[in-house]
Protein backbone atom coordinates (compact mmCIF):
# COMPACT_ATOMS: atom_id res chain seq x y z
CA UNK A 1 0.00 0.00 0.00
CA UNK A 2 2.81 2.38 0.93
CA UNK A 3 4.60 1.63 -2.33
CA UNK A 4 1.43 2.40 -4.29
CA UNK A 5 0.99 5.73 -2.51
CA UNK A 6 4.63 6.65 -3.13
CA UNK A 7 4.26 5.72 -6.80
CA UNK A 8 1.14 7.90 -7.16
CA UNK A 9 2.94 10.77 -5.43
CA UNK A 10 5.87 10.38 -7.80
CA UNK A 11 3.54 10.44 -10.82
CA UNK A 12 1.85 13.62 -9.60
CA UNK A 13 5.17 15.29 -8.83
CA UNK A 14 6.55 14.31 -12.24
CA UNK A 15 3.51 15.76 -13.99
CA UNK A 16 4.01 19.09 -12.20
CA UNK A 17 7.75 19.31 -12.77
CA UNK A 18 7.48 18.26 -16.42
CA UNK A 19 4.75 20.80 -17.21
CA UNK A 20 5.90 23.45 -19.66
CA UNK A 21 6.61 26.78 -17.90
CA UNK A 22 4.49 29.70 -19.06
CA UNK A 23 5.53 33.36 -18.96
CA UNK A 24 2.74 35.77 -18.07
CA UNK A 25 4.18 38.60 -20.16
CA UNK A 26 3.69 36.62 -23.37
CA UNK A 27 -0.03 35.98 -23.01
CA UNK A 28 -3.20 37.51 -24.36
CA UNK A 29 -6.96 37.07 -24.57
CA UNK A 30 -9.09 36.99 -27.71
CA UNK A 31 -12.80 37.55 -27.03
CA UNK A 32 -15.29 35.38 -28.92
CA UNK A 33 -18.31 37.64 -29.14
CA UNK A 34 -21.19 35.23 -29.77
CA UNK A 35 -20.22 32.19 -27.72
CA UNK A 36 -19.45 33.92 -24.42
CA UNK A 37 -15.90 32.64 -24.46
CA UNK A 38 -12.29 33.79 -24.74
CA UNK A 39 -9.05 32.26 -26.02
CA UNK A 40 -5.83 32.40 -24.02
CA UNK A 41 -3.03 32.76 -26.58
CA UNK A 42 0.75 32.76 -26.68
CA UNK A 43 1.66 35.92 -28.57
CA UNK A 44 5.15 34.81 -29.67
CA UNK A 45 4.21 31.37 -30.90
CA UNK A 46 0.85 32.49 -32.38
CA UNK A 47 -1.05 29.65 -30.83
CA UNK A 48 -4.13 29.02 -28.71
CA UNK A 49 -3.43 27.65 -25.24
CA UNK A 50 -6.97 27.32 -23.90
CA UNK A 51 -10.59 28.36 -24.31
CA UNK A 52 -12.41 29.83 -21.29
CA UNK A 53 -16.20 29.54 -21.47
CA UNK A 54 -19.28 30.73 -19.56
CA UNK A 55 -18.28 34.40 -19.62
CA UNK A 56 -21.76 35.77 -20.35
CA UNK A 57 -22.61 38.30 -23.06
CA UNK A 58 -19.29 39.08 -24.72
CA UNK A 59 -20.80 40.96 -27.67
CA UNK A 60 -19.11 44.02 -26.16
CA UNK A 61 -16.35 43.07 -23.75
CA UNK A 62 -13.11 44.58 -22.49
CA UNK A 63 -10.26 43.28 -20.35
CA UNK A 64 -7.72 44.59 -17.82
CA UNK A 65 -4.91 42.66 -16.14
CA UNK A 66 -3.48 42.25 -12.65
CA UNK A 67 -0.11 43.89 -12.13
CA UNK A 68 1.61 40.47 -12.03
CA UNK A 69 -0.10 39.69 -15.37
CA UNK A 70 -1.46 36.40 -14.08
CA UNK A 71 -5.14 37.35 -13.94
CA UNK A 72 -7.41 38.90 -16.53
CA UNK A 73 -10.61 40.71 -15.52
CA UNK A 74 -13.25 40.59 -18.22
CA UNK A 75 -16.17 43.04 -18.31
CA UNK A 76 -19.17 41.68 -20.23
CA UNK A 77 -22.17 43.54 -21.63
CA UNK A 78 -24.64 41.74 -19.34
CA UNK A 79 -23.00 43.20 -16.23
CA UNK A 80 -20.78 40.19 -15.71
CA UNK A 81 -17.32 40.54 -14.16
CA UNK A 82 -15.02 37.54 -14.60
CA UNK A 83 -11.59 36.77 -13.16
CA UNK A 84 -9.52 34.44 -15.36
CA UNK A 85 -6.32 32.67 -14.32
CA UNK A 86 -4.01 32.81 -17.35
CA UNK A 87 -1.59 30.24 -15.90
CA UNK A 88 -4.09 27.59 -14.87
CA UNK A 89 -6.46 28.12 -17.82
CA UNK A 90 -9.53 28.52 -15.66
CA UNK A 91 -12.33 30.84 -14.71
CA UNK A 92 -11.62 31.71 -11.07
CA UNK A 93 -14.90 33.53 -10.39
CA UNK A 94 -17.73 35.27 -12.21
CA UNK A 95 -20.32 37.63 -10.76
CA UNK A 96 -23.15 39.60 -12.34
CA UNK A 97 -22.84 43.00 -10.73
CA UNK A 98 -25.30 45.06 -12.87
CA UNK A 99 -27.84 44.85 -15.65
CA UNK A 100 -25.87 46.49 -18.47
CA UNK A 101 -22.14 47.19 -18.33
CA UNK A 102 -19.77 48.90 -20.75
CA UNK A 103 -16.25 48.47 -19.37
CA UNK A 104 -13.90 48.73 -16.43
CA UNK A 105 -10.49 49.57 -15.06
CA UNK A 106 -8.02 48.45 -12.39
CA UNK A 107 -6.52 50.75 -9.77
CA UNK A 108 -2.95 51.99 -9.69
CA UNK A 109 -2.05 49.57 -6.86
CA UNK A 110 -3.88 46.69 -8.51
CA UNK A 111 -6.19 46.08 -5.55
CA UNK A 112 -9.47 47.46 -6.89
CA UNK A 113 -11.41 46.61 -10.02
CA UNK A 114 -13.93 49.27 -11.09
CA UNK A 115 -16.87 48.63 -13.43
CA UNK A 116 -18.87 51.29 -15.30
CA UNK A 117 -22.56 50.58 -15.74
CA UNK A 118 -25.41 51.73 -17.93
CA UNK A 119 -28.01 50.00 -15.75
CA UNK A 120 -28.11 51.05 -13.02
CA UNK A 121 -26.01 54.06 -13.93
CA UNK A 122 -22.84 54.31 -11.88
CA UNK A 123 -19.51 52.74 -10.97
CA UNK A 124 -19.00 49.79 -8.63
CA UNK A 125 -15.73 48.87 -6.94
CA UNK A 126 -14.63 45.30 -6.19
CA UNK A 127 -11.70 43.55 -4.56
CA UNK A 128 -9.32 42.36 -7.28
CA UNK A 129 -8.52 39.37 -5.09
CA UNK A 130 -12.00 38.06 -4.27
CA UNK A 131 -14.40 40.12 -6.46
CA UNK A 132 -16.26 41.01 -3.26
CA UNK A 133 -17.97 44.45 -3.45
CA UNK A 134 -16.17 47.38 -1.82
CA UNK A 135 -18.13 50.51 -2.73
CA UNK A 136 -20.87 51.82 -5.00
CA UNK A 137 -20.78 55.20 -6.77
CA UNK A 138 -24.27 55.89 -8.20
CA UNK A 139 -24.18 58.38 -11.09
CA UNK A 140 -27.04 60.48 -9.76
CA UNK A 141 -27.80 63.90 -11.20
CA UNK A 142 -30.74 66.26 -11.50
CA UNK A 143 -33.98 65.06 -9.94
CA UNK A 144 -32.64 61.74 -8.63
CA UNK A 145 -31.87 60.54 -12.14
CA UNK A 146 -29.08 58.11 -12.96
CA UNK A 147 -26.78 58.54 -15.93
CA UNK A 148 -25.12 55.92 -18.06
CA UNK A 149 -21.39 55.85 -17.26
CA UNK A 150 -18.79 55.61 -20.02
CA UNK A 151 -15.09 56.23 -20.55
CA UNK A 152 -13.90 54.77 -17.24
CA UNK A 153 -10.11 54.86 -16.84
CA UNK A 154 -7.55 54.56 -14.07
CA UNK A 155 -5.67 57.74 -13.20
CA UNK A 156 -2.53 58.38 -11.12
CA UNK A 157 -2.98 58.93 -7.40
CA UNK A 158 -5.30 55.98 -6.79
CA UNK A 159 -8.10 57.56 -8.81
CA UNK A 160 -10.65 56.59 -11.42
CA UNK A 161 -12.11 59.01 -13.95
CA UNK A 162 -15.28 58.60 -16.00
CA UNK A 163 -18.00 60.48 -17.90
CA UNK A 164 -21.77 60.65 -17.43
CA UNK A 165 -23.48 60.33 -20.82
CA UNK A 166 -26.88 61.71 -19.81
CA UNK A 167 -25.65 64.38 -17.41
CA UNK A 168 -22.80 65.83 -19.48
CA UNK A 169 -20.36 65.58 -16.60
CA UNK A 170 -16.90 64.16 -15.78
CA UNK A 171 -16.32 62.67 -12.32
CA UNK A 172 -12.96 62.00 -10.66
CA UNK A 173 -13.04 59.44 -7.83
CA UNK A 174 -10.20 59.19 -5.32
CA UNK A 175 -10.23 55.64 -3.91
CA UNK A 176 -7.28 55.98 -1.52
CA UNK A 177 -9.82 55.13 1.17
CA UNK A 178 -11.29 52.05 -0.46
CA UNK A 179 -14.49 52.13 1.56
CA UNK A 180 -15.26 55.85 1.10
CA UNK A 181 -14.30 57.20 -2.33
CA UNK A 182 -14.19 60.99 -2.57
CA UNK A 183 -15.61 62.64 -5.69
CA UNK A 184 -14.74 65.73 -7.69
CA UNK A 185 -17.41 66.61 -10.27
CA UNK A 186 -17.01 68.70 -13.40
CA UNK A 187 -20.34 69.80 -14.85
CA UNK A 188 -21.46 71.17 -18.22
CA UNK A 189 -18.60 69.55 -20.09
CA UNK A 190 -20.69 69.08 -23.25
CA UNK A 191 -23.64 67.09 -24.54
CA UNK A 192 -23.59 63.30 -24.44
CA UNK A 193 -19.97 62.31 -23.83
CA UNK A 194 -19.85 58.90 -25.52
CA UNK A 195 -16.36 57.63 -24.65
CA UNK A 196 -13.20 58.76 -22.94
CA UNK A 197 -9.46 58.22 -22.86
CA UNK A 198 -6.51 59.17 -20.70
CA UNK A 199 -3.09 60.05 -22.13
CA UNK A 200 -0.20 57.60 -21.45
CA UNK A 201 1.32 59.61 -18.60
CA UNK A 202 -2.11 60.04 -17.02
CA UNK A 203 -2.28 63.83 -17.24
CA UNK A 204 -5.13 64.52 -19.67
CA UNK A 205 -8.58 62.98 -19.87
CA UNK A 206 -10.42 63.48 -23.16
CA UNK A 207 -14.17 62.91 -23.52
CA UNK A 208 -15.64 62.67 -27.01
CA UNK A 209 -19.00 64.40 -27.48
CA UNK A 210 -21.82 62.89 -29.52
CA UNK A 211 -24.49 65.53 -28.84
CA UNK A 212 -22.45 68.47 -30.10
CA UNK A 213 -19.25 69.17 -32.07
CA UNK A 214 -15.89 68.97 -30.33
CA UNK A 215 -14.43 67.27 -27.30
CA UNK A 216 -13.82 68.02 -23.66
CA UNK A 217 -10.34 67.90 -22.07
CA UNK A 218 -9.56 67.85 -18.36
CA UNK A 219 -6.01 68.52 -17.16
CA UNK A 220 -5.53 66.37 -14.03
CA UNK A 221 -2.60 68.53 -12.96
CA UNK A 222 -4.89 71.57 -12.86
CA UNK A 223 -8.36 70.35 -12.12
CA UNK A 224 -9.23 73.75 -10.64
CA UNK A 225 -9.41 75.07 -14.22
CA UNK A 226 -12.23 72.65 -15.07
CA UNK A 227 -12.80 70.93 -18.40
CA UNK A 228 -11.88 72.70 -21.63
CA UNK A 229 -14.05 72.42 -24.77
CA UNK A 230 -11.89 71.89 -27.86
CA UNK A 231 -12.70 71.84 -31.60
CA UNK A 232 -16.20 73.34 -31.10
CA UNK A 233 -16.41 74.49 -34.72
CA UNK A 234 -14.90 71.43 -36.36
CA UNK A 235 -18.10 70.18 -38.00
CA UNK A 236 -21.58 71.56 -38.56
CA UNK A 237 -24.69 69.44 -37.97
CA UNK A 238 -25.69 69.47 -41.64
CA UNK A 239 -22.26 68.14 -42.63
CA UNK A 240 -22.49 64.96 -40.57
CA UNK A 241 -22.63 61.62 -42.34
CA UNK A 242 -24.66 58.70 -40.89
CA UNK A 243 -22.86 57.02 -37.96
CA UNK A 244 -23.02 53.24 -38.41
CA UNK A 245 -20.79 52.41 -35.44
CA UNK A 246 -19.65 54.70 -32.66
CA UNK A 247 -15.89 55.37 -32.69
CA UNK A 248 -13.93 54.12 -29.70
CA UNK A 249 -11.71 56.69 -28.06
CA UNK A 250 -10.08 53.94 -26.01
CA UNK A 251 -8.50 52.96 -29.30
CA UNK A 252 -6.90 56.41 -29.48
CA UNK A 253 -3.38 56.93 -30.67
CA UNK A 254 -0.65 59.22 -29.41
CA UNK A 255 2.54 59.67 -31.41
CA UNK A 256 4.97 62.24 -30.07
CA UNK A 257 3.03 65.44 -29.47
CA UNK A 258 0.20 64.39 -31.78
CA UNK A 259 -3.06 62.79 -30.77
CA UNK A 260 -4.92 60.89 -33.51
CA UNK A 261 -8.66 60.57 -32.99
CA UNK A 262 -11.53 59.20 -35.09
CA UNK A 263 -13.94 61.88 -36.29
CA UNK A 264 -17.68 61.42 -35.70
CA UNK A 265 -19.81 61.74 -38.83
CA UNK A 266 -16.87 62.30 -41.17
CA UNK A 267 -14.42 60.02 -42.96
CA UNK A 268 -11.42 61.57 -41.29
CA UNK A 269 -8.82 61.06 -38.58
CA UNK A 270 -8.16 64.20 -36.56
CA UNK A 271 -4.59 65.13 -35.67
CA UNK A 272 -4.41 67.30 -32.55
CA UNK A 273 -1.39 68.97 -30.96
CA UNK A 274 -1.46 67.79 -27.32
CA UNK A 275 0.43 70.90 -26.19
CA UNK A 276 -2.23 73.32 -27.41
CA UNK A 277 -5.20 71.01 -28.15
CA UNK A 278 -5.57 72.69 -31.53
CA UNK A 279 -6.37 70.84 -34.74
CA UNK A 280 -3.25 70.25 -36.86
CA UNK A 281 -4.84 68.34 -39.72
CA UNK A 282 -7.85 66.24 -40.69
CA UNK A 283 -6.58 63.24 -42.65
CA UNK A 284 -9.08 61.86 -45.23
CA UNK A 285 -9.63 58.10 -44.88
CA UNK A 286 -11.75 55.65 -46.85
CA UNK A 287 -14.58 55.25 -44.34
CA UNK A 288 -15.86 55.91 -40.85
CA UNK A 289 -12.96 55.14 -38.47
CA UNK A 290 -13.66 53.10 -35.32
CA UNK A 291 -10.34 52.19 -33.64
CA UNK A 292 -7.25 54.31 -34.24
CA UNK A 293 -4.08 52.75 -32.77
CA UNK A 294 -0.45 53.89 -32.82
CA UNK A 295 2.39 51.45 -33.24
CA UNK A 296 4.56 51.67 -30.10
CA UNK A 297 7.42 53.36 -31.99
CA UNK A 298 4.94 56.13 -32.98
CA UNK A 299 5.87 55.98 -36.68
CA UNK A 300 2.57 54.46 -37.84
CA UNK A 301 -1.09 54.74 -36.93
CA UNK A 302 -3.41 51.89 -37.92
CA UNK A 303 -7.21 52.16 -38.15
CA UNK A 304 -10.24 50.09 -38.98
CA UNK A 305 -13.70 51.10 -40.16
CA UNK A 306 -17.41 50.70 -39.65
CA UNK A 307 -19.64 48.98 -42.21
CA UNK A 308 -19.50 48.94 -45.24
CA UNK A 309 -15.72 49.39 -45.18
CA UNK A 310 -15.03 46.95 -42.34
CA UNK A 311 -13.02 44.56 -44.52
CA UNK A 312 -10.17 47.04 -44.74
CA UNK A 313 -7.39 48.63 -42.69
CA UNK A 314 -5.49 51.80 -43.40
CA UNK A 315 -2.07 52.91 -42.18
CA UNK A 316 -1.11 56.52 -41.58
CA UNK A 317 2.55 57.53 -41.80
CA UNK A 318 3.05 59.90 -38.87
CA UNK A 319 6.01 61.62 -40.55
CA UNK A 320 3.89 62.67 -43.52
CA UNK A 321 0.48 62.79 -41.76
CA UNK A 322 -1.00 60.90 -44.69
CA UNK A 323 -2.34 57.44 -45.51
CA UNK A 324 0.52 55.27 -46.75
CA UNK A 325 -1.09 51.82 -47.16
CA UNK A 326 -4.45 50.07 -47.37
CA UNK A 327 -4.88 46.39 -46.50
CA UNK A 328 -7.77 43.96 -46.94
CA UNK A 329 -7.21 41.28 -44.28
CA UNK A 330 -10.71 39.78 -44.38
CA UNK A 331 -14.34 40.25 -43.43
CA UNK A 332 -15.50 42.13 -40.37
CA UNK A 333 -12.37 43.78 -38.98
CA UNK A 334 -13.37 44.65 -35.40
CA UNK A 335 -10.23 45.27 -33.35
CA UNK A 336 -6.46 45.39 -33.52
CA UNK A 337 -3.70 45.05 -30.92
CA UNK A 338 0.05 45.64 -31.23
CA UNK A 339 2.65 43.46 -29.58
CA UNK A 340 4.37 45.40 -26.75
CA UNK A 341 7.26 46.61 -28.93
CA UNK A 342 5.17 46.91 -32.07
CA UNK A 343 6.76 44.43 -34.44
CA UNK A 344 3.41 42.66 -34.88
CA UNK A 345 -0.22 43.65 -35.03
CA UNK A 346 -3.08 41.22 -34.42
CA UNK A 347 -6.37 41.85 -36.23
CA UNK A 348 -9.75 40.31 -35.32
CA UNK A 349 -11.81 39.17 -38.34
CA UNK A 350 -15.29 38.51 -36.98
CA UNK A 351 -16.89 37.24 -40.18
CA UNK A 352 -13.94 35.05 -41.16
CA UNK A 353 -13.73 33.43 -37.70
CA UNK A 354 -10.04 34.08 -37.32
CA UNK A 355 -7.34 36.47 -36.16
CA UNK A 356 -4.62 37.48 -38.61
CA UNK A 357 -1.14 38.48 -37.44
CA UNK A 358 0.95 40.91 -39.51
CA UNK A 359 4.56 41.97 -39.46
CA UNK A 360 3.79 45.66 -38.97
CA UNK A 361 7.02 46.85 -40.65
CA UNK A 362 6.92 44.79 -43.84
CA UNK A 363 3.11 44.32 -43.90
CA UNK A 364 3.66 40.59 -44.29
CA UNK A 365 1.09 38.12 -42.98
CA UNK A 366 2.63 35.85 -40.34
CA UNK A 367 -0.21 33.67 -39.08
CA UNK A 368 -3.94 33.08 -38.89
CA UNK A 369 -5.48 31.78 -35.68
CA UNK A 370 -8.99 30.24 -35.70
CA UNK A 371 -11.49 31.93 -33.35
CA UNK A 372 -15.27 32.02 -33.09
CA UNK A 373 -16.47 35.47 -34.17
CA UNK A 374 -13.54 37.29 -32.54
CA UNK A 375 -13.80 40.92 -31.52
CA UNK A 376 -11.54 42.29 -28.75
CA UNK A 377 -7.84 41.38 -28.50
CA UNK A 378 -6.01 42.19 -25.26
CA UNK A 379 -2.37 41.46 -24.40
CA UNK A 380 -1.11 41.18 -20.82
CA UNK A 381 1.42 43.98 -21.40
CA UNK A 382 -1.54 46.32 -20.77
CA UNK A 383 -1.02 45.57 -17.07
CA UNK A 384 1.72 48.20 -17.00
CA UNK A 385 0.03 50.93 -19.05
CA UNK A 386 -2.10 53.74 -17.64
CA UNK A 387 -5.63 53.78 -19.02
CA UNK A 388 -5.49 50.30 -20.52
Short mmCIF file of C-alpha atoms in Angstrom, two decimals, residues 142-350:
data_model
loop_
_atom_site.label_atom_id
_atom_site.label_comp_id
_atom_site.label_asym_id
_atom_site.label_seq_id
_atom_site.Cartn_x
_atom_site.Cartn_y
_atom_site.Cartn_z
CA UNK A 142 -30.74 66.26 -11.50
CA UNK A 143 -33.98 65.06 -9.94
CA UNK A 144 -32.64 61.74 -8.63
CA UNK A 145 -31.87 60.54 -12.14
CA UNK A 146 -29.08 58.11 -12.96
CA UNK A 147 -26.78 58.54 -15.93
CA UNK A 148 -25.12 55.92 -18.06
CA UNK A 149 -21.39 55.85 -17.26
CA UNK A 150 -18.79 55.61 -20.02
CA UNK A 151 -15.09 56.23 -20.55
CA UNK A 152 -13.90 54.77 -17.24
CA UNK A 153 -10.11 54.86 -16.84
CA UNK A 154 -7.55 54.56 -14.07
CA UNK A 155 -5.67 57.74 -13.20
CA UNK A 156 -2.53 58.38 -11.12
CA UNK A 157 -2.98 58.93 -7.40
CA UNK A 158 -5.30 55.98 -6.79
CA UNK A 159 -8.10 57.56 -8.81
CA UNK A 160 -10.65 56.59 -11.42
CA UNK A 161 -12.11 59.01 -13.95
CA UNK A 162 -15.28 58.60 -16.00
CA UNK A 163 -18.00 60.48 -17.90
CA UNK A 164 -21.77 60.65 -17.43
CA UNK A 165 -23.48 60.33 -20.82
CA UNK A 166 -26.88 61.71 -19.81
CA UNK A 167 -25.65 64.38 -17.41
CA UNK A 168 -22.80 65.83 -19.48
CA UNK A 169 -20.36 65.58 -16.60
CA UNK A 170 -16.90 64.16 -15.78
CA UNK A 171 -16.32 62.67 -12.32
CA UNK A 172 -12.96 62.00 -10.66
CA UNK A 173 -13.04 59.44 -7.83
CA UNK A 174 -10.20 59.19 -5.32
CA UNK A 175 -10.23 55.64 -3.91
CA UNK A 176 -7.28 55.98 -1.52
CA UNK A 177 -9.82 55.13 1.17
CA UNK A 178 -11.29 52.05 -0.46
CA UNK A 179 -14.49 52.13 1.56
CA UNK A 180 -15.26 55.85 1.10
CA UNK A 181 -14.30 57.20 -2.33
CA UNK A 182 -14.19 60.99 -2.57
CA UNK A 183 -15.61 62.64 -5.69
CA UNK A 184 -14.74 65.73 -7.69
CA UNK A 185 -17.41 66.61 -10.27
CA UNK A 186 -17.01 68.70 -13.40
CA UNK A 187 -20.34 69.80 -14.85
CA UNK A 188 -21.46 71.17 -18.22
CA UNK A 189 -18.60 69.55 -20.09
CA UNK A 190 -20.69 69.08 -23.25
CA UNK A 191 -23.64 67.09 -24.54
CA UNK A 192 -23.59 63.30 -24.44
CA UNK A 193 -19.97 62.31 -23.83
CA UNK A 194 -19.85 58.90 -25.52
CA UNK A 195 -16.36 57.63 -24.65
CA UNK A 196 -13.20 58.76 -22.94
CA UNK A 197 -9.46 58.22 -22.86
CA UNK A 198 -6.51 59.17 -20.70
CA UNK A 199 -3.09 60.05 -22.13
CA UNK A 200 -0.20 57.60 -21.45
CA UNK A 201 1.32 59.61 -18.60
CA UNK A 202 -2.11 60.04 -17.02
CA UNK A 203 -2.28 63.83 -17.24
CA UNK A 204 -5.13 64.52 -19.67
CA UNK A 205 -8.58 62.98 -19.87
CA UNK A 206 -10.42 63.48 -23.16
CA UNK A 207 -14.17 62.91 -23.52
CA UNK A 208 -15.64 62.67 -27.01
CA UNK A 209 -19.00 64.40 -27.48
CA UNK A 210 -21.82 62.89 -29.52
CA UNK A 211 -24.49 65.53 -28.84
CA UNK A 212 -22.45 68.47 -30.10
CA UNK A 213 -19.25 69.17 -32.07
CA UNK A 214 -15.89 68.97 -30.33
CA UNK A 215 -14.43 67.27 -27.30
CA UNK A 216 -13.82 68.02 -23.66
CA UNK A 217 -10.34 67.90 -22.07
CA UNK A 218 -9.56 67.85 -18.36
CA UNK A 219 -6.01 68.52 -17.16
CA UNK A 220 -5.53 66.37 -14.03
CA UNK A 221 -2.60 68.53 -12.96
CA UNK A 222 -4.89 71.57 -12.86
CA UNK A 223 -8.36 70.35 -12.12
CA UNK A 224 -9.23 73.75 -10.64
CA UNK A 225 -9.41 75.07 -14.22
CA UNK A 226 -12.23 72.65 -15.07
CA UNK A 227 -12.80 70.93 -18.40
CA UNK A 228 -11.88 72.70 -21.63
CA UNK A 229 -14.05 72.42 -24.77
CA UNK A 230 -11.89 71.89 -27.86
CA UNK A 231 -12.70 71.84 -31.60
CA UNK A 232 -16.20 73.34 -31.10
CA UNK A 233 -16.41 74.49 -34.72
CA UNK A 234 -14.90 71.43 -36.36
CA UNK A 235 -18.10 70.18 -38.00
CA UNK A 236 -21.58 71.56 -38.56
CA UNK A 237 -24.69 69.44 -37.97
CA UNK A 238 -25.69 69.47 -41.64
CA UNK A 239 -22.26 68.14 -42.63
CA UNK A 240 -22.49 64.96 -40.57
CA UNK A 241 -22.63 61.62 -42.34
CA UNK A 242 -24.66 58.70 -40.89
CA UNK A 243 -22.86 57.02 -37.96
CA UNK A 244 -23.02 53.24 -38.41
CA UNK A 245 -20.79 52.41 -35.44
CA UNK A 246 -19.65 54.70 -32.66
CA UNK A 247 -15.89 55.37 -32.69
CA UNK A 248 -13.93 54.12 -29.70
CA UNK A 249 -11.71 56.69 -28.06
CA UNK A 250 -10.08 53.94 -26.01
CA UNK A 251 -8.50 52.96 -29.30
CA UNK A 252 -6.90 56.41 -29.48
CA UNK A 253 -3.38 56.93 -30.67
CA UNK A 254 -0.65 59.22 -29.41
CA UNK A 255 2.54 59.67 -31.41
CA UNK A 256 4.97 62.24 -30.07
CA UNK A 257 3.03 65.44 -29.47
CA UNK A 258 0.20 64.39 -31.78
CA UNK A 259 -3.06 62.79 -30.77
CA UNK A 260 -4.92 60.89 -33.51
CA UNK A 261 -8.66 60.57 -32.99
CA UNK A 262 -11.53 59.20 -35.09
CA UNK A 263 -13.94 61.88 -36.29
CA UNK A 264 -17.68 61.42 -35.70
CA UNK A 265 -19.81 61.74 -38.83
CA UNK A 266 -16.87 62.30 -41.17
CA UNK A 267 -14.42 60.02 -42.96
CA UNK A 268 -11.42 61.57 -41.29
CA UNK A 269 -8.82 61.06 -38.58
CA UNK A 270 -8.16 64.20 -36.56
CA UNK A 271 -4.59 65.13 -35.67
CA UNK A 272 -4.41 67.30 -32.55
CA UNK A 273 -1.39 68.97 -30.96
CA UNK A 274 -1.46 67.79 -27.32
CA UNK A 275 0.43 70.90 -26.19
CA UNK A 276 -2.23 73.32 -27.41
CA UNK A 277 -5.20 71.01 -28.15
CA UNK A 278 -5.57 72.69 -31.53
CA UNK A 279 -6.37 70.84 -34.74
CA UNK A 280 -3.25 70.25 -36.86
CA UNK A 281 -4.84 68.34 -39.72
CA UNK A 282 -7.85 66.24 -40.69
CA UNK A 283 -6.58 63.24 -42.65
CA UNK A 284 -9.08 61.86 -45.23
CA UNK A 285 -9.63 58.10 -44.88
CA UNK A 286 -11.75 55.65 -46.85
CA UNK A 287 -14.58 55.25 -44.34
CA UNK A 288 -15.86 55.91 -40.85
CA UNK A 289 -12.96 55.14 -38.47
CA UNK A 290 -13.66 53.10 -35.32
CA UNK A 291 -10.34 52.19 -33.64
CA UNK A 292 -7.25 54.31 -34.24
CA UNK A 293 -4.08 52.75 -32.77
CA UNK A 294 -0.45 53.89 -32.82
CA UNK A 295 2.39 51.45 -33.24
CA UNK A 296 4.56 51.67 -30.10
CA UNK A 297 7.42 53.36 -31.99
CA UNK A 298 4.94 56.13 -32.98
CA UNK A 299 5.87 55.98 -36.68
CA UNK A 300 2.57 54.46 -37.84
CA UNK A 301 -1.09 54.74 -36.93
CA UNK A 302 -3.41 51.89 -37.92
CA UNK A 303 -7.21 52.16 -38.15
CA UNK A 304 -10.24 50.09 -38.98
CA UNK A 305 -13.70 51.10 -40.16
CA UNK A 306 -17.41 50.70 -39.65
CA UNK A 307 -19.64 48.98 -42.21
CA UNK A 308 -19.50 48.94 -45.24
CA UNK A 309 -15.72 49.39 -45.18
CA UNK A 310 -15.03 46.95 -42.34
CA UNK A 311 -13.02 44.56 -44.52
CA UNK A 312 -10.17 47.04 -44.74
CA UNK A 313 -7.39 48.63 -42.69
CA UNK A 314 -5.49 51.80 -43.40
CA UNK A 315 -2.07 52.91 -42.18
CA UNK A 316 -1.11 56.52 -41.58
CA UNK A 317 2.55 57.53 -41.80
CA UNK A 318 3.05 59.90 -38.87
CA UNK A 319 6.01 61.62 -40.55
CA UNK A 320 3.89 62.67 -43.52
CA UNK A 321 0.48 62.79 -41.76
CA UNK A 322 -1.00 60.90 -44.69
CA UNK A 323 -2.34 57.44 -45.51
CA UNK A 324 0.52 55.27 -46.75
CA UNK A 325 -1.09 51.82 -47.16
CA UNK A 326 -4.45 50.07 -47.37
CA UNK A 327 -4.88 46.39 -46.50
CA UNK A 328 -7.77 43.96 -46.94
CA UNK A 329 -7.21 41.28 -44.28
CA UNK A 330 -10.71 39.78 -44.38
CA UNK A 331 -14.34 40.25 -43.43
CA UNK A 332 -15.50 42.13 -40.37
CA UNK A 333 -12.37 43.78 -38.98
CA UNK A 334 -13.37 44.65 -35.40
CA UNK A 335 -10.23 45.27 -33.35
CA UNK A 336 -6.46 45.39 -33.52
CA UNK A 337 -3.70 45.05 -30.92
CA UNK A 338 0.05 45.64 -31.23
CA UNK A 339 2.65 43.46 -29.58
CA UNK A 340 4.37 45.40 -26.75
CA UNK A 341 7.26 46.61 -28.93
CA UNK A 342 5.17 46.91 -32.07
CA UNK A 343 6.76 44.43 -34.44
CA UNK A 344 3.41 42.66 -34.88
CA UNK A 345 -0.22 43.65 -35.03
CA UNK A 346 -3.08 41.22 -34.42
CA UNK A 347 -6.37 41.85 -36.23
CA UNK A 348 -9.75 40.31 -35.32
CA UNK A 349 -11.81 39.17 -38.34
CA UNK A 350 -15.29 38.51 -36.98
#
